[in-house]
Coordinates of C-alpha atoms in Angstrom, one line a residue:
M1 CA 1.7 -30.8 25.6
S2 CA 1.3 -29.0 22.5
V3 CA 3.8 -26.5 21.5
K4 CA 2.4 -23.4 21.0
A5 CA 4.2 -20.9 18.5
T6 CA 3.3 -17.8 16.9
C7 CA 3.7 -17.1 13.4
S8 CA 3.9 -13.6 12.4
L9 CA 3.4 -11.9 8.6
L10 CA 4.7 -9.1 7.7
L11 CA 4.0 -6.6 5.0
L12 CA 6.3 -4.0 4.2
Q13 CA 5.2 -1.2 2.1
G14 CA 7.9 1.3 1.1
L15 CA 7.3 3.8 -1.5
I16 CA 10.0 6.6 -2.4
L17 CA 8.9 9.3 -5.0
A18 CA 11.4 11.8 -5.3
M19 CA 11.4 14.8 -7.3
A20 CA 8.0 14.4 -8.8
N21 CA 5.1 13.8 -11.5
T22 CA 2.9 9.7 -12.8
V23 CA -1.2 3.6 -15.4
N24 CA -2.6 -2.1 -19.7
Y25 CA -5.4 -3.5 -18.0
S26 CA -6.0 -7.0 -17.1
E27 CA -7.7 -9.6 -14.8
R28 CA -5.3 -9.5 -12.2
A29 CA -6.1 -5.2 -12.2
A30 CA -9.6 -5.7 -12.0
G31 CA -8.9 -8.3 -8.7
E32 CA -6.2 -5.9 -7.0
A33 CA -8.0 -2.6 -7.6
Q34 CA -11.5 -4.3 -5.9
F35 CA -9.3 -5.2 -3.0
A36 CA -7.7 -1.8 -2.8
S37 CA -11.2 0.0 -3.0
R38 CA -13.0 -2.2 -0.8
L39 CA -10.0 -1.9 2.0
Y40 CA -9.4 1.8 1.7
G41 CA -13.3 2.4 1.8
Q42 CA -13.1 0.5 5.5
L43 CA -10.3 2.7 6.7
A44 CA -11.9 6.0 5.0
K45 CA -14.9 5.3 6.4
S46 CA -13.4 5.0 10.0
E47 CA -10.8 7.5 10.2
P48 CA -12.5 10.4 7.9
G49 CA -10.6 13.2 9.9
R50 CA -6.9 11.7 10.1
N51 CA -4.8 12.1 7.3
I52 CA -4.2 8.5 5.5
V53 CA -1.9 6.6 3.4
L54 CA -1.7 2.9 2.6
S55 CA 0.0 0.4 0.5
P56 CA -2.7 -1.8 -1.3
S57 CA -0.4 -3.6 -3.5
S58 CA 2.0 -4.5 -0.6
I59 CA -1.1 -5.7 1.9
R60 CA -2.3 -7.8 -1.0
T61 CA 1.2 -9.3 -1.9
G62 CA 2.2 -10.0 1.8
L63 CA -1.7 -11.7 2.0
A64 CA -0.8 -13.5 -0.8
L65 CA 2.1 -14.9 0.9
A66 CA -0.4 -16.2 3.7
Y67 CA -2.9 -17.5 1.4
L68 CA -0.5 -19.5 -0.4
G69 CA 0.2 -21.5 3.0
A70 CA -3.8 -21.6 3.3
E71 CA -6.1 -24.4 2.8
G72 CA -10.1 -25.3 3.0
S73 CA -12.4 -22.3 3.7
T74 CA -9.3 -20.5 4.9
A75 CA -8.0 -20.2 1.4
D76 CA -11.2 -19.7 0.0
E77 CA -12.0 -16.4 2.1
L78 CA -8.5 -14.8 1.3
K79 CA -8.9 -16.0 -2.5
Q80 CA -12.5 -14.0 -2.5
G81 CA -11.3 -11.2 -0.4
L82 CA -8.2 -10.7 -2.1
G83 CA -9.9 -10.9 -5.6
L84 CA -7.9 -13.9 -6.5
E85 CA -10.6 -16.1 -7.6
G86 CA -10.4 -18.2 -11.0
A87 CA -6.5 -19.2 -10.4
D88 CA -5.3 -22.1 -8.4
K89 CA -2.5 -21.2 -6.0
S90 CA 0.3 -22.2 -8.8
E91 CA -1.7 -19.5 -11.1
V92 CA -1.9 -17.1 -8.2
A93 CA 2.1 -17.1 -7.4
Q94 CA 3.0 -16.4 -11.0
K95 CA 0.6 -13.6 -11.2
F96 CA 2.5 -12.1 -8.1
A97 CA 5.5 -12.8 -10.1
Q98 CA 4.8 -10.5 -12.8
L99 CA 4.0 -7.8 -10.2
L100 CA 7.1 -8.2 -8.6
A101 CA 9.2 -8.4 -12.0
K102 CA 7.6 -5.1 -13.0
G103 CA 10.5 -3.3 -10.7
Q104 CA 12.7 -1.3 -12.8
G105 CA 15.7 1.7 -12.1
D106 CA 18.9 2.9 -12.6
E107 CA 21.0 5.2 -10.8
D108 CA 19.7 8.4 -12.0
G109 CA 16.0 7.2 -13.5
P110 CA 13.1 5.9 -11.3
K111 CA 13.3 3.0 -9.4
L112 CA 10.4 0.6 -8.2
K113 CA 11.7 -2.5 -6.2
Y114 CA 9.7 -5.3 -4.2
A115 CA 11.5 -7.8 -1.8
N116 CA 10.6 -10.3 0.0
R117 CA 11.8 -12.6 3.1
I118 CA 10.6 -15.0 5.4
Y119 CA 11.9 -15.5 8.8
V120 CA 11.4 -19.0 10.6
A121 CA 12.0 -20.1 14.0
Q122 CA 14.9 -22.7 14.5
R123 CA 12.6 -25.4 15.2
F124 CA 10.4 -25.1 12.2
Q125 CA 10.7 -25.1 8.3
L126 CA 8.7 -24.6 5.6
A127 CA 6.8 -27.0 3.7
Q128 CA 9.0 -27.7 0.6
A129 CA 6.0 -27.1 -1.6
Y130 CA 5.4 -23.9 0.2
Q131 CA 8.8 -22.6 -0.1
D132 CA 9.1 -23.3 -3.8
L133 CA 6.4 -21.3 -4.9
V134 CA 7.6 -18.4 -2.9
S135 CA 11.4 -18.6 -3.7
K136 CA 10.6 -19.3 -7.7
N137 CA 7.6 -16.5 -7.8
F138 CA 8.5 -14.2 -4.9
A139 CA 12.0 -14.7 -4.4
A140 CA 11.0 -14.8 -1.0
A141 CA 14.4 -16.3 0.7
A142 CA 14.0 -18.0 4.3
E143 CA 16.0 -17.8 6.6
N144 CA 16.2 -19.6 10.4
V145 CA 16.4 -17.1 13.4
D146 CA 16.3 -17.5 17.3
F147 CA 12.9 -15.8 18.0
A148 CA 13.7 -16.5 21.8
Q149 CA 16.8 -13.7 21.4
S150 CA 14.0 -10.9 20.9
A151 CA 16.4 -8.1 21.0
D152 CA 18.9 -9.1 18.3
T153 CA 16.4 -10.7 16.2
A154 CA 13.8 -7.7 16.1
K155 CA 17.2 -5.8 15.3
R156 CA 18.2 -8.2 12.5
I157 CA 14.6 -8.1 11.1
N158 CA 14.3 -4.3 11.1
S159 CA 17.8 -3.5 9.6
W160 CA 16.3 -5.4 6.3
V161 CA 13.4 -3.4 6.7
E162 CA 15.1 -0.3 6.7
E163 CA 17.5 -1.3 3.7
Q164 CA 14.7 -2.4 1.7
T165 CA 12.7 1.3 2.1
H166 CA 16.2 3.1 2.4
Q167 CA 15.8 4.2 6.0
Q168 CA 12.1 5.4 5.6
I169 CA 10.7 2.6 7.9
K170 CA 12.5 2.1 11.4
N171 CA 12.0 0.0 14.4
L172 CA 9.0 -2.3 12.5
I173 CA 8.6 -4.8 15.1
G174 CA 9.6 -4.3 18.6
P175 CA 11.2 -7.1 20.7
D176 CA 8.2 -7.6 22.7
S177 CA 6.6 -9.0 19.5
L178 CA 8.6 -11.6 19.6
D179 CA 9.8 -14.6 21.9
E180 CA 10.3 -18.4 22.1
D181 CA 6.5 -18.8 20.9
T182 CA 7.1 -17.1 17.4
A183 CA 7.2 -19.2 14.6
A184 CA 7.8 -17.0 11.4
I185 CA 7.7 -13.8 9.9
L186 CA 6.9 -12.9 6.7
V187 CA 8.2 -9.6 5.2
N188 CA 7.1 -7.8 2.0
S189 CA 8.4 -4.3 1.1
I190 CA 7.6 -2.2 -1.7
Y191 CA 10.4 0.8 -2.9
F192 CA 9.7 3.5 -5.3
K193 CA 11.7 6.5 -6.1
A194 CA 10.7 9.0 -9.2
D195 CA 11.3 12.7 -10.3
W196 CA 8.1 15.0 -11.3
Q197 CA 8.0 15.3 -14.7
S198 CA 7.4 19.1 -14.5
S199 CA 8.5 19.9 -11.3
F200 CA 7.1 22.8 -9.3
P201 CA 9.3 25.4 -9.0
D202 CA 10.8 26.6 -5.3
Y203 CA 10.1 30.4 -5.9
A204 CA 6.4 29.6 -6.2
T205 CA 5.8 28.1 -2.8
F206 CA 3.9 29.8 -0.8
G207 CA 2.0 30.1 2.5
R208 CA -1.5 29.9 1.3
D209 CA -5.3 28.8 3.3
F210 CA -6.0 25.1 3.5
V211 CA -9.5 24.0 5.1
N212 CA -9.0 20.8 7.1
H213 CA -11.7 18.5 7.7
G214 CA -13.8 20.1 10.2
G215 CA -14.0 23.6 8.8
Q216 CA -10.8 24.9 10.5
K217 CA -8.6 27.4 8.2
V218 CA -4.3 26.7 8.6
S219 CA -1.7 28.5 6.2
V220 CA 0.5 26.4 4.7
D221 CA 3.3 25.8 2.1
T222 CA 1.5 25.5 -1.1
M223 CA 3.2 24.7 -4.3
S224 CA 2.4 26.3 -8.0
Q225 CA 2.8 25.6 -11.3
E226 CA 0.9 25.8 -14.7
D227 CA 1.6 23.0 -17.3
Y228 CA -0.2 20.8 -19.2
F229 CA -1.3 17.4 -17.3
R230 CA -4.1 14.7 -17.8
F231 CA -7.3 16.4 -15.8
G232 CA -11.1 16.3 -16.1
E233 CA -13.8 17.5 -14.2
L234 CA -15.9 14.2 -12.6
P235 CA -19.9 15.2 -12.3
Q236 CA -20.9 12.1 -10.6
L237 CA -18.4 12.4 -7.9
K238 CA -18.8 16.4 -8.0
A239 CA -15.2 16.5 -8.5
K240 CA -12.1 17.2 -10.3
A241 CA -9.3 14.7 -11.2
L242 CA -5.6 15.7 -11.6
E243 CA -2.7 13.5 -13.1
L244 CA 0.7 14.5 -11.8
P245 CA 3.5 12.0 -14.0
Y246 CA 6.4 10.6 -13.0
T247 CA 9.9 10.5 -15.4
G248 CA 10.4 7.6 -17.0
T249 CA 7.5 5.9 -15.8
D250 CA 3.6 5.5 -16.5
I251 CA 3.3 5.5 -12.2
V252 CA 1.1 8.2 -11.8
F253 CA 0.3 10.7 -8.6
L254 CA -3.7 10.9 -9.1
I255 CA -5.5 13.4 -7.0
I256 CA -9.7 13.8 -7.0
L257 CA -10.5 17.1 -5.4
P258 CA -14.1 17.9 -4.5
Q259 CA -15.7 20.7 -5.4
E260 CA -17.3 21.2 -2.0
E261 CA -15.0 22.2 1.0
Q262 CA -16.3 19.2 3.3
G263 CA -17.2 16.6 0.1
L264 CA -14.5 14.2 0.3
A265 CA -17.0 11.7 2.5
F266 CA -19.2 11.9 -0.6
V267 CA -16.4 11.2 -3.1
E268 CA -14.9 8.7 -1.3
E269 CA -18.2 6.7 -0.8
K270 CA -18.8 6.8 -4.7
L271 CA -15.2 5.8 -5.1
K272 CA -15.7 2.8 -3.3
G273 CA -17.7 1.3 -6.7
L274 CA -15.2 2.5 -9.0
D275 CA -12.2 1.4 -10.4
L276 CA -9.7 4.1 -10.7
N277 CA -8.2 3.0 -14.2
E278 CA -12.2 4.4 -14.7
I279 CA -11.2 7.7 -13.5
S280 CA -7.9 8.2 -15.4
S281 CA -9.9 7.4 -18.7
Q282 CA -11.9 10.7 -18.0
L283 CA -8.7 12.7 -18.4
S284 CA -7.3 14.2 -21.0
R285 CA -4.8 16.6 -21.5
Q286 CA -5.4 20.3 -20.7
K287 CA -3.7 23.2 -19.7
V288 CA -4.1 23.5 -15.6
Q289 CA -3.1 25.7 -13.0
V290 CA -1.6 23.4 -9.9
Q291 CA -1.5 24.3 -6.5
L292 CA -0.8 21.9 -3.9
P293 CA 0.1 22.1 -0.7
K294 CA 3.4 20.3 0.4
F295 CA 3.1 17.6 3.0
K296 CA 4.4 14.9 5.1
F297 CA 2.8 12.3 7.6
E298 CA 2.8 9.3 9.2
F299 CA -0.6 6.9 9.3
D300 CA -0.8 3.5 11.4
V301 CA -3.8 1.5 11.6
P302 CA -4.5 -1.8 12.8
L303 CA -6.0 -3.8 9.8
Q304 CA -8.0 -6.9 10.9
P305 CA -11.2 -5.0 11.6
A306 CA -11.1 -3.9 8.0
L307 CA -10.0 -7.2 6.5
E308 CA -12.9 -8.8 8.1
E309 CA -15.0 -6.5 6.5
L310 CA -14.4 -7.6 3.6
G311 CA -15.0 -11.2 4.1
I312 CA -11.3 -12.2 5.8
K313 CA -12.5 -13.6 9.0
K314 CA -11.2 -17.3 9.5
L315 CA -7.6 -16.4 8.8
F316 CA -8.0 -14.9 12.5
A317 CA -10.0 -17.5 14.2
P318 CA -9.2 -20.3 16.1
E319 CA -10.0 -22.7 13.6
A320 CA -8.0 -21.1 10.6
N321 CA -6.3 -23.6 8.3
L322 CA -2.5 -22.5 7.6
S323 CA -1.4 -26.0 7.2
S324 CA 0.4 -25.8 4.0
L325 CA 2.8 -23.0 5.5
L326 CA 4.9 -25.2 7.6
Q327 CA 6.2 -28.4 7.9
T328 CA 4.8 -28.9 11.5
S329 CA 1.3 -30.1 11.8
E330 CA 0.7 -27.2 14.6
P331 CA -2.6 -25.4 13.8
L332 CA -1.7 -21.3 12.8
R333 CA -3.7 -18.7 12.7
I334 CA -3.2 -14.6 12.3
S335 CA -3.5 -13.0 15.6
E336 CA -2.6 -9.3 14.5
V337 CA -2.2 -6.9 11.5
K338 CA -1.0 -3.7 12.0
H339 CA -0.5 -1.3 8.9
K340 CA 2.6 1.9 9.2
A341 CA 2.9 4.0 6.3
I342 CA 4.8 7.4 5.5
I343 CA 4.5 10.2 2.7
E344 CA 5.8 13.2 1.7
V345 CA 5.1 15.6 -1.4
N346 CA 7.2 18.8 -1.6
E347 CA 8.6 20.7 -5.1
K348 CA 11.0 17.7 -6.1
G349 CA 8.1 14.1 -5.8
T350 CA 7.1 12.6 -3.2
T351 CA 8.4 10.0 -0.7
A352 CA 6.4 7.6 0.7
S353 CA 7.3 4.1 2.6
G354 CA 4.6 1.9 4.4
T355 CA 4.7 -1.3 6.4
T356 CA 2.1 -4.0 7.3
F357 CA 2.7 -6.6 10.2
V358 CA 0.6 -9.4 10.5
K359 CA 0.9 -11.6 13.4
A360 CA -0.1 -15.2 13.3
Q361 CA -0.6 -17.3 15.9
V362 CA -0.6 -21.2 16.2
E363 CA -3.6 -22.4 18.1
S364 CA -3.1 -25.4 20.6
L365 CA -6.3 -25.9 18.5
L366 CA -2.2 26.9 -26.5
E367 CA -2.4 31.0 -26.2
G368 CA -5.6 32.0 -25.5
E369 CA -6.7 28.9 -24.7
Q370 CA -8.8 27.6 -21.6
V371 CA -6.7 27.4 -18.8
F372 CA -8.2 24.9 -15.9
E373 CA -7.7 25.7 -12.3
F374 CA -6.6 22.6 -9.4
I375 CA -6.3 24.5 -6.3
A376 CA -6.1 21.7 -3.3
D377 CA -7.3 24.0 -0.6
H378 CA -9.4 21.3 0.9
P379 CA -9.4 17.7 2.4
F380 CA -8.7 15.5 -1.1
F381 CA -8.3 11.9 -2.1
F382 CA -4.7 10.7 -3.8
A383 CA -3.4 7.2 -5.5
I384 CA -0.1 6.4 -6.6
K385 CA -1.0 3.9 -9.4
D386 CA -0.3 2.4 -12.8
A387 CA -3.0 0.6 -15.0
Q388 CA -2.3 -2.9 -12.7
S389 CA -1.5 -1.9 -9.5
T390 CA -2.3 1.0 -6.8
Y391 CA 0.7 1.3 -4.9
F392 CA -0.7 3.9 -2.3
L393 CA -4.0 5.3 -1.8
G394 CA -4.8 8.2 1.0
H395 CA -6.5 11.2 1.7
V396 CA -5.1 14.1 3.4
S397 CA -7.8 15.7 5.4
Q398 CA -5.8 18.2 7.8
L399 CA -2.3 19.9 7.5

């Protein structure tokens, strides 16, 4: 009788941008941008009236950890779906090492931090080649745990997640998600914190109307300032765009605001074929009167349907091949992918954290110059990005 086990993959994205405002283009950036655009497009279409925030960078990093343990057609699908074509596993690992090495931060400046950890059941061991790849390139420490002690192990994992996200993501995994059949948990976290280059003065925040998805008008606390920002009109999207920069980093908060109150769906449909760097390239420094609502919300969603739409299907099938992950010959498959994220935008900046849980199961088988207006008083799209990576994507549909 074969042993039945579960391999769970946790991709954790936590982003902290506190006290606000902030993209060299590369082949890796192209693959990342393609993945981010396609994944977000699927979710935005299915959740038009719901506020959305997710971290494509972390989701892709976590799935890359799974790819490094995959073989055959399962690996081929992941490679294509994640935009990793043209590189072998060693090269893929090195590319992600470059991403993770982007981490920066001092006590007072902006912070960007990635962290990875793998929890393995006591009866299993990671395949040596896999462990070498992820430890060298992802700095992913492996730790043996007793998944049968589900409450204690869940608390242990959640404590690590909370620490990496500065207490933003709590109770990521419940004891009922773990049992004696669990084989492994893989976790990826991203944490970002920075101040706006030009903060919004508290005294300029007032209650102003915001028209929600569907047309309902509500009064929300809305921030205001006038300064020089990268701004542009986007006729092809029937929208305008603005970048709010952060101090001490090239990461920006990009907002794309439809011209029409209920034009978000049109904008997001057009964005499917675009790299956000193309949008950024159309912006120029202008004097802009900005009004932006304060907002805070959570978003959680199962990711398997969206990933399958991207062509990543065999990962979830009984015939999935993750044979390079563990030393055991037991066949693994991904049985569940969940994502949770939190974002808050205020006068000082942005705070956002996100987590994706991927569960894998073993089958027994100037003066007078023009001042532009950017009044975000209806649903809009946003991204936290630089030229290489999209750390967070989302839209505000209702407040």
